[in-house]
Amino acid sequence: MHRVLHTHRRRTPARTTRRHKQLYSRVNICIDQHVAPSRRVHETVDYIELVVIDESERLSANAIEHLRDRYDRGDHGLLFIGMPGIEKTFSRYPQLYSRVGFAHHYRPLSGGELTFVLSRHWHKLGLELDPDDFTDAQAVAAVARITGGNFRLLQRLFAQIHRVMKINELHTVTADVVETARSTLVIGAS
């Protein structure tokens, strides 16, 4: 489960640098010509840069203060991604926390979402997921138990599943393959 904190800032004409306006105008013109050729080409849209910081719970106090200072002096948005409790960490830095626009909590994948994602992973392996097949159902149950619906952990686990299958020249994802892949990951106790 991850949380996302997003700072907000409206772009005003005074904050937009001339260079950025020219660059974004050129990009807009190119996009507009391909997407909507009937629209006027000289319409300009104001864009804002977004700085994304992953694993932001690991930032030091100096790094947080530096980001806050750059945010105040610049004209970009900040997006902090981190583990649950990140908002408590940032609440200790009132200068930054007062600028937080919202916090979003990503919940674990539901059963249907997990099946949807797993069918895509099976497809990438050149296989077809059949929930009614006993072997597939056991593998899906093992993945669900190990990941708890955590999307990021699911991605890491499937990278290892692919590796295990390739090394052992296997053509079926089984519960044993999933367990072997799990044993190569550094994750919490399951």
mmCIF file of C-alpha atoms in Angstrom:
data_model
loop_
_atom_site.group_PDB
_atom_site.id
_atom_site.type_symbol
_atom_site.label_atom_id
_atom_site.label_comp_id
_atom_site.label_asym_id
_atom_site.label_seq_id
_atom_site.Cartn_x
_atom_site.Cartn_y
_atom_site.Cartn_z
ATOM 1 C CA MET A 1 0.000 0.000 0.000
ATOM 2 C CA HIS A 2 1.386 3.361 -0.972
ATOM 3 C CA ARG A 3 0.348 6.877 -0.283
ATOM 4 C CA VAL A 4 0.746 9.826 -2.591
ATOM 5 C CA LEU A 5 1.057 13.388 -1.350
ATOM 6 C CA HIS A 6 0.614 16.074 -3.949
ATOM 7 C CA THR A 7 1.433 19.747 -3.537
ATOM 8 C CA HIS A 8 -0.594 22.127 -5.603
ATOM 9 C CA ARG A 9 0.221 25.347 -7.336
ATOM 10 C CA ARG A 10 -1.581 27.312 -9.959
ATOM 11 C CA ARG A 11 0.516 28.644 -12.777
ATOM 12 C CA THR A 12 0.114 32.342 -13.301
ATOM 13 C CA PRO A 13 1.402 34.296 -16.312
ATOM 14 C CA ALA A 14 3.988 35.989 -14.076
ATOM 15 C CA ARG A 15 5.417 32.602 -13.097
ATOM 16 C CA THR A 16 5.729 31.286 -16.636
ATOM 17 C CA THR A 17 9.150 31.852 -18.102
ATOM 18 C CA ARG A 18 9.421 32.945 -21.689
ATOM 19 C CA ARG A 19 11.594 29.955 -22.615
ATOM 20 C CA HIS A 20 9.073 27.479 -21.212
ATOM 21 C CA LYS A 21 6.229 29.227 -23.026
ATOM 22 C CA GLN A 22 8.068 28.953 -26.317
ATOM 23 C CA LEU A 23 9.016 25.318 -25.763
ATOM 24 C CA TYR A 24 5.527 24.280 -24.683
ATOM 25 C CA SER A 25 3.954 26.272 -27.507
ATOM 26 C CA ARG A 26 6.080 24.399 -30.052
ATOM 27 C CA VAL A 27 5.197 21.053 -28.488
ATOM 28 C CA ASN A 28 1.513 22.012 -28.399
ATOM 29 C CA ILE A 29 1.571 22.982 -32.055
ATOM 30 C CA CYS A 30 3.086 19.619 -33.034
ATOM 31 C CA ILE A 31 0.594 17.693 -30.907
ATOM 32 C CA ASP A 32 -2.341 19.781 -32.092
ATOM 33 C CA GLN A 33 -1.465 19.208 -35.728
ATOM 34 C CA HIS A 34 -1.640 15.438 -35.242
ATOM 35 C CA VAL A 35 -4.508 15.188 -32.771
ATOM 36 C CA ALA A 36 -6.898 17.864 -33.952
ATOM 37 C CA PRO A 37 -5.823 19.384 -37.282
ATOM 38 C CA SER A 38 -8.968 21.522 -37.469
ATOM 39 C CA ARG A 39 -8.102 23.447 -34.280
ATOM 40 C CA ARG A 40 -6.238 26.695 -34.454
ATOM 41 C CA VAL A 41 -2.515 25.996 -34.278
ATOM 42 C CA HIS A 42 -1.574 29.108 -32.311
ATOM 43 C CA GLU A 43 -3.623 28.295 -29.219
ATOM 44 C CA THR A 44 -1.300 27.897 -26.236
ATOM 45 C CA VAL A 45 -1.898 25.759 -23.205
ATOM 46 C CA ASP A 46 -0.005 26.372 -19.994
ATOM 47 C CA TYR A 47 1.737 23.264 -18.666
ATOM 48 C CA ILE A 48 3.453 22.797 -15.354
ATOM 49 C CA GLU A 49 6.372 20.513 -14.554
ATOM 50 C CA LEU A 50 5.789 17.803 -11.982
ATOM 51 C CA VAL A 51 8.623 16.402 -9.876
ATOM 52 C CA VAL A 52 7.886 12.856 -8.650
ATOM 53 C CA ILE A 53 9.747 11.558 -5.587
ATOM 54 C CA ASP A 54 9.327 7.843 -4.878
ATOM 55 C CA GLU A 55 10.172 6.259 -1.509
ATOM 56 C CA SER A 56 9.932 9.728 -0.024
ATOM 57 C CA GLU A 57 9.683 8.385 3.526
ATOM 58 C CA ARG A 58 13.447 7.821 3.198
ATOM 59 C CA LEU A 59 14.217 11.525 2.657
ATOM 60 C CA SER A 60 16.366 13.226 5.262
ATOM 61 C CA ALA A 61 15.315 16.460 6.958
ATOM 62 C CA ASN A 62 17.837 18.370 4.808
ATOM 63 C CA ALA A 63 16.450 16.814 1.610
ATOM 64 C CA ILE A 64 12.881 17.700 2.617
ATOM 65 C CA GLU A 65 13.896 21.278 3.363
ATOM 66 C CA HIS A 66 15.758 21.484 0.042
ATOM 67 C CA LEU A 67 12.687 20.244 -1.869
ATOM 68 C CA ARG A 68 10.445 22.705 -0.048
ATOM 69 C CA ASP A 69 12.819 25.557 -0.878
ATOM 70 C CA ARG A 70 12.995 24.550 -4.560
ATOM 71 C CA TYR A 71 9.214 24.263 -4.625
ATOM 72 C CA ASP A 72 8.836 27.773 -3.188
ATOM 73 C CA ARG A 73 11.365 29.274 -5.615
ATOM 74 C CA GLY A 74 10.305 27.303 -8.696
ATOM 75 C CA ASP A 75 7.098 26.855 -10.586
ATOM 76 C CA HIS A 76 6.665 23.094 -10.519
ATOM 77 C CA GLY A 77 4.503 20.656 -8.615
ATOM 78 C CA LEU A 78 5.740 17.970 -6.246
ATOM 79 C CA LEU A 79 4.401 14.449 -5.945
ATOM 80 C CA PHE A 80 5.648 12.380 -2.999
ATOM 81 C CA ILE A 81 5.089 8.628 -3.129
ATOM 82 C CA GLY A 82 5.740 6.524 -0.066
ATOM 83 C CA MET A 83 4.605 3.907 2.359
ATOM 84 C CA PRO A 84 1.604 4.337 4.676
ATOM 85 C CA GLY A 85 2.366 6.865 7.385
ATOM 86 C CA ILE A 86 4.182 9.248 5.057
ATOM 87 C CA GLU A 87 1.746 12.021 5.972
ATOM 88 C CA LYS A 88 2.779 11.667 9.642
ATOM 89 C CA THR A 89 6.421 11.996 8.631
ATOM 90 C CA PHE A 90 5.729 15.156 6.649
ATOM 91 C CA SER A 91 3.524 16.617 9.383
ATOM 92 C CA ARG A 92 6.775 17.115 11.349
ATOM 93 C CA TYR A 93 7.799 19.654 8.686
ATOM 94 C CA PRO A 94 5.064 22.300 8.874
ATOM 95 C CA GLN A 95 6.639 24.508 6.189
ATOM 96 C CA LEU A 96 6.231 21.697 3.640
ATOM 97 C CA TYR A 97 3.112 20.099 5.101
ATOM 98 C CA SER A 98 1.140 23.354 4.814
ATOM 99 C CA ARG A 99 1.632 23.125 1.053
ATOM 100 C CA VAL A 100 0.224 19.577 0.727
ATOM 101 C CA GLY A 101 -2.872 19.608 -1.444
ATOM 102 C CA PHE A 102 -4.109 16.062 -0.803
ATOM 103 C CA ALA A 103 -3.018 12.587 0.234
ATOM 104 C CA HIS A 104 -4.243 9.504 -1.613
ATOM 105 C CA HIS A 105 -4.090 5.995 -0.169
ATOM 106 C CA TYR A 106 -3.727 3.150 -2.667
ATOM 107 C CA ARG A 107 -5.503 0.056 -1.435
ATOM 108 C CA PRO A 108 -4.450 -3.520 -2.264
ATOM 109 C CA LEU A 109 -5.857 -5.064 -5.429
ATOM 110 C CA SER A 110 -9.228 -6.748 -5.001
ATOM 111 C CA GLY A 111 -9.769 -10.339 -6.149
ATOM 112 C CA GLY A 112 -11.134 -9.279 -9.546
ATOM 113 C CA GLU A 113 -8.375 -6.720 -10.069
ATOM 114 C CA LEU A 114 -5.756 -9.297 -9.085
ATOM 115 C CA THR A 115 -7.144 -11.819 -11.569
ATOM 116 C CA PHE A 116 -7.142 -9.142 -14.290
ATOM 117 C CA VAL A 117 -3.492 -8.223 -13.603
ATOM 118 C CA LEU A 118 -2.414 -11.866 -13.324
ATOM 119 C CA SER A 119 -4.023 -12.725 -16.663
ATOM 120 C CA ARG A 120 -1.842 -10.003 -18.213
ATOM 121 C CA HIS A 121 1.269 -11.452 -16.550
ATOM 122 C CA TRP A 122 0.393 -14.955 -17.744
ATOM 123 C CA HIS A 123 -0.038 -13.533 -21.255
ATOM 124 C CA LYS A 124 3.422 -11.914 -21.104
ATOM 125 C CA LEU A 125 4.809 -15.356 -20.314
ATOM 126 C CA GLY A 126 3.054 -16.715 -23.404
ATOM 127 C CA LEU A 127 0.459 -18.548 -21.320
ATOM 128 C CA GLU A 128 -3.283 -18.324 -20.818
ATOM 129 C CA LEU A 129 -4.634 -18.025 -17.251
ATOM 130 C CA ASP A 130 -7.535 -20.390 -16.634
ATOM 131 C CA PRO A 131 -9.036 -19.787 -13.157
ATOM 132 C CA ASP A 132 -10.884 -23.135 -13.427
ATOM 133 C CA ASP A 133 -7.622 -25.058 -13.920
ATOM 134 C CA PHE A 134 -6.421 -26.468 -10.575
ATOM 135 C CA THR A 135 -2.728 -25.644 -11.222
ATOM 136 C CA ASP A 136 -3.513 -22.055 -12.214
ATOM 137 C CA ALA A 137 -5.885 -21.627 -9.259
ATOM 138 C CA GLN A 138 -3.157 -22.803 -6.852
ATOM 139 C CA ALA A 139 -0.608 -20.445 -8.421
ATOM 140 C CA VAL A 140 -3.051 -17.520 -8.208
ATOM 141 C CA ALA A 141 -3.759 -18.344 -4.545
ATOM 142 C CA ALA A 142 -0.010 -18.427 -3.820
ATOM 143 C CA VAL A 143 0.513 -15.066 -5.535
ATOM 144 C CA ALA A 144 -2.427 -13.545 -3.620
ATOM 145 C CA ARG A 145 -1.100 -14.878 -0.302
ATOM 146 C CA ILE A 146 2.461 -13.667 -0.930
ATOM 147 C CA THR A 147 1.651 -10.220 -2.312
ATOM 148 C CA GLY A 148 -1.501 -9.433 -0.348
ATOM 149 C CA GLY A 149 -2.656 -7.515 -3.434
ATOM 150 C CA ASN A 150 0.340 -5.162 -3.354
ATOM 151 C CA PHE A 151 0.820 -4.141 -6.984
ATOM 152 C CA ARG A 152 4.478 -3.256 -6.613
ATOM 153 C CA LEU A 153 5.334 -6.553 -4.941
ATOM 154 C CA LEU A 154 3.358 -8.339 -7.648
ATOM 155 C CA GLN A 155 5.572 -6.738 -10.308
ATOM 156 C CA ARG A 156 8.745 -7.813 -8.478
ATOM 157 C CA LEU A 157 7.425 -11.327 -7.923
ATOM 158 C CA PHE A 158 6.578 -11.819 -11.593
ATOM 159 C CA ALA A 159 10.013 -10.675 -12.677
ATOM 160 C CA GLN A 160 11.386 -13.516 -10.534
ATOM 161 C CA ILE A 161 8.737 -15.983 -11.771
ATOM 162 C CA HIS A 162 9.812 -15.237 -15.332
ATOM 163 C CA ARG A 163 13.455 -15.752 -14.336
ATOM 164 C CA VAL A 164 12.742 -19.069 -12.559
ATOM 165 C CA MET A 165 10.722 -20.366 -15.517
ATOM 166 C CA LYS A 166 13.412 -19.392 -18.015
ATOM 167 C CA ILE A 167 16.270 -20.929 -16.028
ATOM 168 C CA ASN A 168 14.374 -24.178 -15.452
ATOM 169 C CA GLU A 169 12.817 -24.239 -18.936
ATOM 170 C CA LEU A 170 9.301 -24.475 -17.491
ATOM 171 C CA HIS A 171 6.103 -23.772 -19.401
ATOM 172 C CA THR A 172 3.552 -23.635 -16.574
ATOM 173 C CA VAL A 173 3.228 -21.285 -13.601
ATOM 174 C CA THR A 174 2.701 -23.485 -10.551
ATOM 175 C CA ALA A 175 2.539 -22.810 -6.822
ATOM 176 C CA ASP A 176 6.071 -24.245 -6.547
ATOM 177 C CA VAL A 177 7.349 -21.788 -9.167
ATOM 178 C CA VAL A 178 5.699 -18.926 -7.270
ATOM 179 C CA GLU A 179 7.233 -20.091 -3.962
ATOM 180 C CA THR A 180 10.667 -20.438 -5.553
ATOM 181 C CA ALA A 181 10.371 -16.920 -6.975
ATOM 182 C CA ARG A 182 9.271 -15.606 -3.575
ATOM 183 C CA SER A 183 12.324 -17.145 -1.895
ATOM 184 C CA THR A 184 14.591 -14.982 -4.074
ATOM 185 C CA LEU A 185 12.872 -11.742 -3.055
ATOM 186 C CA VAL A 186 13.685 -9.708 0.009
ATOM 187 C CA ILE A 187 10.210 -9.151 1.456
ATOM 188 C CA GLY A 188 8.555 -9.279 4.855
ATOM 189 C CA ALA A 189 7.507 -12.535 6.459
ATOM 190 C CA SER A 190 4.575 -14.243 4.788
#
